[in-house]
XYZ file of C-alpha atoms in Angstrom:
552
model
C 57.093 -1.939 -37.095
C 56.434 1.557 -38.430
C 54.810 0.036 -41.509
C 52.525 -2.071 -39.302
C 51.451 0.961 -37.287
C 50.790 2.942 -40.466
C 48.747 0.039 -41.856
C 46.650 -0.155 -38.696
C 46.188 3.626 -38.734
C 45.113 3.506 -42.394
C 42.635 0.704 -41.667
C 41.201 2.713 -38.754
C 40.788 5.815 -40.918
C 39.106 3.809 -43.683
C 36.776 2.105 -41.233
C 35.992 5.457 -39.624
C 35.013 6.929 -42.991
C 32.855 3.897 -43.718
C 31.018 4.379 -40.405
C 30.446 8.039 -41.193
C 29.163 7.210 -44.656
C 26.815 4.561 -43.309
C 25.514 7.010 -40.742
C 24.995 9.617 -43.444
C 23.050 7.170 -45.584
C 20.551 6.798 -42.762
C 20.259 10.594 -42.592
C 20.285 11.638 -46.228
C 18.603 14.921 -47.205
C 14.913 15.175 -48.052
C 13.346 17.445 -50.691
C 10.117 19.301 -49.927
C 7.894 21.116 -52.498
C 5.943 24.349 -52.542
C 3.213 24.070 -53.653
C 3.159 20.400 -52.569
C 1.973 19.021 -55.938
C 4.211 16.972 -58.224
C 2.083 17.781 -61.309
C 1.541 21.392 -62.317
C 0.821 23.367 -65.463
C 3.708 24.510 -67.646
C 3.311 28.145 -66.775
C 3.631 27.344 -63.029
C 6.795 27.156 -60.950
C 7.828 24.996 -57.974
C 10.288 25.802 -55.180
C 12.427 22.882 -53.962
C 14.014 22.874 -50.497
C 16.847 20.526 -49.512
C 16.355 19.613 -45.879
C 19.602 18.108 -44.631
C 20.864 17.276 -41.159
C 23.495 19.574 -39.640
C 22.957 21.926 -42.576
C 24.665 25.311 -42.437
C 22.919 28.122 -44.324
C 26.251 29.488 -45.559
C 27.068 26.226 -47.265
C 26.310 25.526 -50.909
C 23.849 22.870 -52.103
C 24.329 20.823 -55.216
C 21.243 19.957 -57.304
C 20.985 17.171 -59.865
C 18.347 16.855 -62.627
C 17.700 13.813 -64.776
C 15.406 14.093 -67.785
C 15.336 11.476 -70.534
C 18.782 10.207 -69.530
C 20.214 13.669 -69.588
C 21.903 14.799 -66.349
C 22.544 18.383 -65.311
C 23.883 19.845 -62.051
C 23.395 23.198 -60.378
C 25.156 24.699 -57.382
C 23.219 27.136 -55.202
C 24.084 29.164 -52.149
C 21.517 28.073 -49.628
C 19.238 25.071 -49.764
C 16.435 26.169 -52.156
C 15.965 25.945 -55.904
C 13.159 27.306 -58.121
C 12.354 25.083 -61.142
C 10.045 25.222 -64.197
C 11.050 22.052 -66.039
C 10.022 18.440 -65.698
C 12.467 15.799 -64.457
C 13.783 13.874 -61.472
C 15.444 16.193 -58.982
C 17.952 15.328 -56.244
C 19.897 17.458 -53.799
C 23.144 16.955 -51.933
C 24.390 18.883 -48.924
C 28.074 19.150 -48.154
C 29.413 15.857 -46.805
C 26.122 13.999 -47.345
C 24.835 11.577 -49.983
C 22.208 12.516 -52.566
C 18.560 12.632 -51.597
C 15.846 10.437 -53.022
C 14.524 11.703 -56.397
C 11.417 13.844 -56.732
C 9.593 13.562 -60.054
C 8.055 16.820 -61.275
C 5.716 17.077 -64.269
C 4.951 20.384 -65.951
C 1.871 19.478 -68.020
C 0.114 21.121 -70.974
C -3.084 19.050 -70.573
C -6.408 20.898 -70.037
C -7.124 18.878 -66.857
C -4.593 17.504 -64.371
C -4.821 15.443 -61.190
C -2.585 16.899 -58.504
C -1.226 14.821 -55.585
C 1.466 15.452 -52.923
C 5.003 14.164 -53.307
C 4.850 11.777 -50.339
C 1.940 10.461 -48.317
C 2.442 8.413 -45.123
C -0.022 6.249 -43.313
C -2.059 8.312 -40.944
C -1.885 11.375 -43.155
C -4.882 12.920 -44.843
C -4.576 12.258 -48.579
C -5.624 15.332 -50.578
C -6.275 15.027 -54.344
C -7.136 18.019 -56.520
C -8.709 17.957 -59.990
C -7.489 21.177 -61.650
C -8.584 22.810 -64.959
C -6.137 25.006 -66.839
C -6.374 28.681 -65.994
C -8.803 27.727 -63.215
C -11.634 27.372 -65.673
C -14.965 26.492 -64.084
C -16.225 22.898 -63.919
C -19.795 21.854 -63.210
C -18.894 18.538 -61.542
C -15.906 16.305 -60.733
C -15.643 12.526 -60.495
C -12.783 10.524 -58.933
C -11.898 6.910 -59.608
C -9.570 4.517 -57.796
C -8.294 1.528 -59.702
C -11.008 2.386 -62.272
C -13.722 2.315 -59.602
C -15.755 5.402 -58.825
C -14.874 6.878 -55.500
C -16.952 10.035 -55.492
C -18.808 12.500 -57.697
C -19.530 16.045 -56.594
C -20.667 19.356 -58.019
C -19.594 21.347 -54.958
C -15.951 20.533 -54.270
C -13.186 19.675 -56.696
C -10.928 18.183 -53.988
C -10.996 14.633 -52.619
C -9.940 14.075 -48.986
C -9.110 10.620 -47.594
C -8.442 10.953 -43.830
C -5.964 8.655 -42.058
C -4.742 7.046 -45.205
C -3.322 3.540 -45.055
C -1.598 1.156 -47.413
C -5.071 0.034 -48.541
C -5.508 3.436 -50.188
C -2.529 2.940 -52.486
C -3.331 2.540 -56.205
C -4.137 4.335 -59.486
C -6.192 7.486 -59.246
C -7.848 9.562 -62.007
C -10.318 12.428 -62.153
C -12.986 13.536 -64.659
C -14.219 17.109 -65.082
C -17.655 18.025 -66.468
C -17.844 21.405 -68.240
C -20.529 23.261 -70.137
C -22.546 21.440 -72.797
C -21.670 18.127 -71.097
C -18.033 18.353 -72.150
C -15.981 15.757 -70.225
C -12.282 16.258 -69.474
C -10.085 13.373 -68.352
C -6.904 13.810 -66.307
C -3.738 11.827 -66.323
C -3.416 8.644 -64.212
C -1.580 9.078 -60.969
C 0.016 6.190 -59.090
C -0.046 6.913 -55.379
C 1.704 4.770 -52.804
C 0.955 5.335 -49.131
C 4.290 5.010 -47.371
C 4.757 3.301 -44.053
C 5.237 5.799 -41.263
C 7.130 3.271 -39.132
C 7.472 -0.513 -39.297
C 6.055 -2.873 -36.686
C 8.149 -2.457 -33.550
C 10.472 -5.171 -32.363
C 10.681 -6.002 -28.663
C 14.133 -6.769 -27.324
C 15.212 -7.864 -23.830
C 18.599 -7.810 -22.145
C 18.076 -11.440 -21.047
C 15.553 -14.018 -22.243
C 16.338 -16.403 -19.357
C 17.024 -14.125 -16.389
C 17.731 -15.376 -12.888
C 14.878 -14.801 -10.483
C 15.340 -11.589 -8.538
C 17.443 -9.889 -11.227
C 16.464 -6.940 -13.420
C 15.496 -7.005 -17.097
C 15.427 -4.112 -19.564
C 12.916 -4.115 -22.432
C 13.150 -1.911 -25.511
C 10.492 -1.347 -28.172
C 12.455 -0.563 -31.330
C 11.146 0.995 -34.534
C 12.231 3.829 -36.864
C 10.725 6.837 -38.588
C 11.513 7.923 -42.175
C 13.731 10.974 -42.634
C 10.767 12.956 -43.906
C 8.918 12.380 -40.609
C 11.760 12.040 -38.162
C 10.130 14.633 -35.909
C 6.867 12.693 -35.553
C 6.316 11.942 -31.818
C 5.514 8.346 -30.870
C 4.223 6.758 -27.686
C 5.088 3.259 -26.426
C 3.406 0.721 -24.146
C 4.432 -2.728 -22.847
C 2.328 -5.835 -22.198
C 2.665 -9.395 -20.902
C 0.495 -12.320 -21.989
C -3.172 -11.406 -22.415
C -3.079 -7.641 -22.118
C -1.393 -7.432 -18.729
C -0.254 -3.805 -18.811
C 3.315 -3.288 -17.603
C 3.430 0.458 -18.252
C 1.260 3.321 -19.391
C 1.801 5.108 -22.682
C 5.145 6.880 -22.571
C 7.483 8.714 -24.907
C 10.286 6.408 -23.789
C 10.721 3.225 -25.866
C 12.370 1.446 -22.919
C 11.081 -0.224 -19.768
C 13.079 -1.559 -16.833
C 11.749 -4.394 -14.708
C 13.829 -3.918 -11.515
C 13.044 -7.357 -10.081
C 11.602 -10.230 -12.089
C 10.183 -13.432 -10.562
C 9.364 -16.842 -11.922
C 5.667 -16.048 -12.034
C 6.575 -13.207 -14.408
C 7.592 -15.688 -17.102
C 5.482 -15.439 -20.228
C 4.939 -13.747 -23.557
C 5.933 -10.086 -23.741
C 5.098 -7.562 -26.462
C 4.965 -3.817 -26.974
C 2.947 -1.290 -28.913
C 3.829 1.981 -30.660
C 1.520 4.672 -31.938
C 1.443 8.309 -32.945
C 0.434 10.838 -30.322
C -2.843 11.551 -32.102
C -3.482 7.812 -32.405
C -3.726 7.769 -36.189
C -1.230 4.910 -36.539
C -0.666 2.154 -33.971
C 1.227 -1.118 -34.312
C 2.281 -3.938 -32.014
C 5.394 -6.049 -31.963
C 5.650 -9.818 -32.273
C 5.671 -11.702 -28.965
C 8.893 -12.404 -27.109
C 9.117 -15.346 -24.684
C 10.929 -14.753 -21.392
C 11.579 -17.707 -19.060
C 12.673 -16.740 -15.530
C 15.020 -19.234 -13.860
C 14.669 -20.078 -10.135
C 17.701 -21.070 -8.012
C 17.001 -23.928 -5.550
C 17.576 -23.457 -1.820
C 20.981 -24.418 -0.390
C 23.101 -23.655 2.659
C 20.327 -23.408 5.275
C 21.635 -22.248 8.672
C 19.942 -21.798 12.061
C 21.315 -19.190 14.487
C 20.065 -17.456 17.628
C 19.945 -13.963 19.052
C 21.666 -13.762 21.493
C 24.209 -15.821 19.580
C 25.751 -19.110 20.611
C 22.535 -20.905 21.546
C 22.731 -19.512 25.107
C 19.398 -18.283 26.491
C 18.407 -16.769 29.829
C 15.196 -17.913 31.479
C 12.400 -15.365 31.230
C 13.992 -13.440 28.376
C 13.305 -13.388 24.598
C 15.069 -15.821 22.264
C 15.083 -15.208 18.501
C 15.647 -18.095 16.068
C 17.207 -16.857 12.794
C 16.925 -19.108 9.720
C 18.925 -18.122 6.615
C 19.916 -19.630 3.284
C 23.093 -19.095 1.266
C 21.353 -19.496 -2.124
C 17.791 -19.613 -3.323
C 15.336 -17.263 -5.022
C 11.603 -16.661 -5.125
C 8.930 -17.217 -2.502
C 10.546 -19.331 0.228
C 8.735 -20.950 3.158
C 10.759 -21.067 6.387
C 9.735 -23.446 9.193
C 11.176 -23.945 12.704
C 11.060 -27.277 14.640
C 12.124 -28.940 17.907
C 14.254 -32.008 17.404
C 12.614 -34.161 20.093
C 8.952 -33.518 19.236
C 9.274 -32.639 15.514
C 6.524 -30.090 16.103
C 6.457 -26.916 14.031
C 7.046 -23.793 16.093
C 6.142 -21.411 13.265
C 6.166 -20.794 9.509
C 6.902 -17.754 7.329
C 6.763 -17.318 3.539
C 8.805 -14.494 2.059
C 11.307 -13.586 -0.660
C 14.034 -12.329 1.676
C 16.709 -14.990 2.421
C 16.639 -14.439 6.216
C 13.626 -15.094 8.468
C 13.215 -14.733 12.245
C 10.997 -16.429 14.841
C 10.678 -14.913 18.321
C 10.192 -17.090 21.429
C 9.030 -14.824 24.294
C 9.752 -15.619 27.963
C 11.787 -18.780 27.382
C 11.868 -21.368 30.167
C 14.217 -24.161 31.196
C 11.834 -26.655 29.593
C 12.608 -25.045 26.212
C 16.195 -26.277 26.279
C 17.077 -28.823 23.599
C 17.819 -29.238 19.908
C 16.248 -27.013 17.241
C 16.437 -26.881 13.442
C 14.784 -25.014 10.556
C 13.886 -25.761 6.922
C 13.573 -23.635 3.771
C 11.567 -24.541 0.671
C 11.072 -22.594 -2.587
C 9.064 -25.302 -4.422
C 12.005 -27.677 -4.961
C 11.496 -29.410 -1.602
C 12.484 -28.461 1.979
C 16.175 -28.175 2.847
C 17.005 -28.673 6.542
C 19.626 -26.928 8.639
C 21.909 -28.599 11.165
C 20.506 -29.112 14.672
C 21.376 -26.298 17.084
C 21.457 -27.166 20.792
C 19.994 -24.411 22.972
C 20.683 -24.209 26.702
C 18.621 -22.163 29.159
C 20.050 -20.953 32.470
C 18.010 -19.633 35.382
C 18.903 -16.277 36.951
C 19.458 -15.617 40.690
C 16.822 -12.933 40.551
C 14.197 -15.467 39.568
C 15.054 -17.781 42.494
C 15.027 -14.908 45.010
C 11.677 -13.909 43.616
C 10.271 -17.351 44.363
C 11.617 -17.286 47.937
C 10.268 -13.791 48.494
C 6.880 -14.768 47.145
C 6.752 -17.780 49.487
C 7.734 -15.723 52.524
C 5.177 -13.053 51.673
C 2.457 -15.676 51.352
C 3.346 -17.199 54.734
C 3.345 -13.824 56.449
C -0.036 -12.907 55.012
C -1.452 -16.233 56.210
C -0.153 -15.593 59.751
C -1.591 -12.083 59.764
C -4.964 -13.344 58.627
C -5.070 -15.981 61.364
C -4.113 -13.414 64.015
C -6.895 -11.094 62.892
C -9.440 -13.923 63.189
C -8.343 -14.762 66.754
C -8.311 -11.086 67.679
C -11.918 -10.680 66.576
C -12.885 -13.765 68.561
C -11.294 -12.433 71.752
C -12.795 -8.984 71.198
C -16.289 -10.436 71.125
C -15.636 -12.175 74.487
C -14.286 -8.945 76.007
C -17.367 -6.941 75.074
C -19.590 -9.215 77.215
C -17.480 -8.618 80.426
C -17.964 -6.074 83.262
C -14.447 -5.662 84.718
C -12.061 -2.805 84.247
C -8.334 -3.005 84.929
C -6.573 0.128 86.028
C -3.023 -1.023 86.567
C -0.451 -0.623 83.901
C 0.673 -4.238 84.385
C -2.105 -6.543 83.305
C -2.672 -9.879 85.123
C -5.019 -12.273 83.404
C -8.194 -13.149 85.317
C -8.217 -16.268 87.400
C -10.741 -18.810 86.238
C -13.419 -19.678 88.715
C -14.262 -23.104 89.986
C -15.096 -25.501 87.245
C -13.938 -23.062 84.610
C -11.004 -23.555 82.374
C -8.644 -20.976 81.093
C -9.224 -22.332 77.603
C -12.317 -20.098 77.457
C -10.068 -17.121 76.893
C -8.370 -18.247 73.669
C -7.752 -21.608 72.037
C -4.687 -23.215 73.534
C -3.803 -25.404 70.551
C -2.938 -22.467 68.266
C 0.425 -20.815 68.546
C 0.260 -17.149 67.540
C 2.946 -14.599 66.855
C 2.666 -11.135 68.422
C 0.643 -8.667 66.381
C 1.172 -4.991 67.019
C -1.153 -2.358 65.632
C -0.276 1.233 66.368
C -2.714 3.561 64.656
C -3.229 7.000 66.125
C -5.668 8.992 64.050
C -6.621 10.950 67.193
C -5.140 9.817 70.468
C -7.700 11.360 72.812
C -10.450 9.208 71.249
C -8.635 5.882 71.734
C -8.673 3.271 74.453
C -5.652 1.002 74.583
C -6.224 -2.609 75.396
C -3.890 -5.484 75.965
C -4.765 -9.036 75.085
C -2.846 -11.824 76.740
C -2.660 -14.961 74.596
C -1.784 -17.943 76.714
C -0.323 -21.216 75.429
C -1.234 -23.842 78.005
C 1.246 -26.499 78.837
C 0.584 -30.126 79.529
C -0.752 -29.254 83.018
C -3.911 -27.407 82.235
C -4.591 -26.595 85.900
C -1.304 -24.785 86.413
C -1.345 -21.418 87.992
C -2.118 -18.973 85.211
C -0.632 -15.940 86.973
C 2.653 -17.755 87.505
C 2.656 -18.979 83.949
C 2.108 -15.527 82.534
C 4.901 -14.030 84.627
C 7.413 -16.787 84.118
C 6.681 -18.471 80.800
C 8.737 -16.962 78.007
C 6.239 -18.092 75.367
C 3.669 -15.572 76.518
C 2.850 -13.166 73.703
C 1.373 -9.719 74.078
C -0.855 -8.182 71.431
C -1.719 -4.518 71.525
C -4.733 -3.121 69.782
C -6.600 0.150 69.668
C -10.355 0.618 69.758
C -12.596 3.667 69.776
C -13.838 4.593 73.248
C -16.983 6.296 71.959
C -20.172 4.231 71.839
C -23.276 4.975 69.864
C -25.175 5.891 73.001
C -22.292 7.850 74.539
C -21.414 10.653 72.151
C -19.164 12.393 74.649
C -16.792 9.471 74.776
C -17.141 8.949 78.509
C -16.606 5.647 80.263
C -19.863 3.797 80.768
C -21.164 2.773 84.176
C -20.657 -0.830 83.242
C -16.988 -0.186 82.615
C -16.682 1.672 85.927
C -18.236 -1.297 87.688
C -15.701 -3.597 86.118
C -12.948 -1.257 87.208
C -14.110 -1.291 90.815
C -14.435 -5.059 90.802
C -10.913 -5.271 89.471
C -9.632 -3.413 92.500
C -11.298 -5.979 94.723
C -10.038 -8.846 92.614
C -13.566 -9.771 91.563
C -13.363 -9.150 87.798
C -14.901 -12.096 85.880
C -12.334 -14.560 84.648
C -13.937 -15.323 81.299
C -13.416 -11.825 79.884
C -10.542 -9.423 79.472
C -11.552 -6.082 80.862
C -11.009 -2.951 78.779
C -8.490 -0.461 79.936
C -9.248 3.003 81.098
C -8.819 5.947 78.718
C -5.163 6.768 78.498
C -3.181 9.344 76.554
C -0.761 6.788 75.055
C -0.042 3.071 74.646
C -0.153 0.917 77.752
C 3.234 -0.193 78.953
C 3.787 -3.755 79.999
C 5.947 -4.582 82.952
C 7.427 -7.378 80.874
C 9.788 -6.451 78.034
C 8.779 -7.354 74.488
C 10.806 -10.023 72.790
């Protein structure tokens, strides 16, 4: 058992070292030059710097030189080395692999073409045609793949901005001195290196369920020499549908994806200055929709019990289903649609305001997300009336009847008032006896006998000294129309008394005094000669007139 554990521990240690080595390979050191040229004259010198990751200045750097199959090594404190000899140079920091080789040429030619060690796409390629000891040239000509690029008598440098892989090839320069002497440089093979490869778009799920989230990542890599180059990223769908703006983050999260979001996705990466930009291949994402199932109809209040006049809410829900779903509510007996709603939330509500007893019955709902409607079970809803509603109906009926009776009484009162104004009598006693009809006259002239009226009492006293109180006797005649009216009024229990108040002041009597006509009626009343077809007004009194007969 101990041997097995040791074996597993050994395997783990070996694998761990392999992982570290693989990681170090991806981050091997890089050599930089000063001056940046790889071809110089023999009397010049070049300083090499080993740029390693996690490099400590106190550590030593190992340098390797290869020249015509001869290898030499040098150990320096620090990460720089000054050289004067041609060869392929490599450096190695502690715990790291060797760097890529840098080829240096110390030339004895009269004219050399100088180029930088590494050129990446997007960089400005600088070429320099240099004469030994900086001797003067009258003109310089550059060729690329044996084709003339430029010829100038002002500048000896050639600048190619935003270089690309198309600028790779064989370069050479020609210098024109005095007396038409032509100098030819060495050939220089220049390869424009790729700053970063075309990005690759990756997704956490190529067939996500509708309503779920998806993470996209735009992956690419920079070379060690340009690992600090900032890049921006952007994401698209189909024909340039922008999903995000340019961002330093190579990732994008789609929090909720729907079936209509299915399509071709791709991303783009570029340098901040826009010198290099590349797009990824397309990636197809197909969003899956879950059909509707488990449709249920419920009510609020719950249990399908509703109260007449109150609000009833029908709640339609589904156990499963994604995407835009259309909910519809129906009555079982009529199959009519009560309402429709389209939404992505799995629960929908329909409000029925002021429900009535006629709304009782069976109800159901359906849900459809393009796979066909799925129906719920029928829910029976009962509606019960409240006692308050019934009492309201009774009260409304009683109020209407009372108003009708009051209106009829007012009409009859106005009719009798008009008859009274045409009379001349004036009654002074507190107990009022109706006038006796004369020969040939009928008591029906006072008020209609066919209408039964209820007593109407009006007691308004805005200012008592300006009021005259009057009493109107309403007589319901029996079958014997010629019966003694006085006896009937005193003995019949159906006699009703109506009190009213009228202003005593007339337009032509501003002082409010009793007119001579009223005085005449009063005198005639004493003699029993007051006309029988009118009811005489009462004299001015300080308060309501009392009847000798109690009110019922």
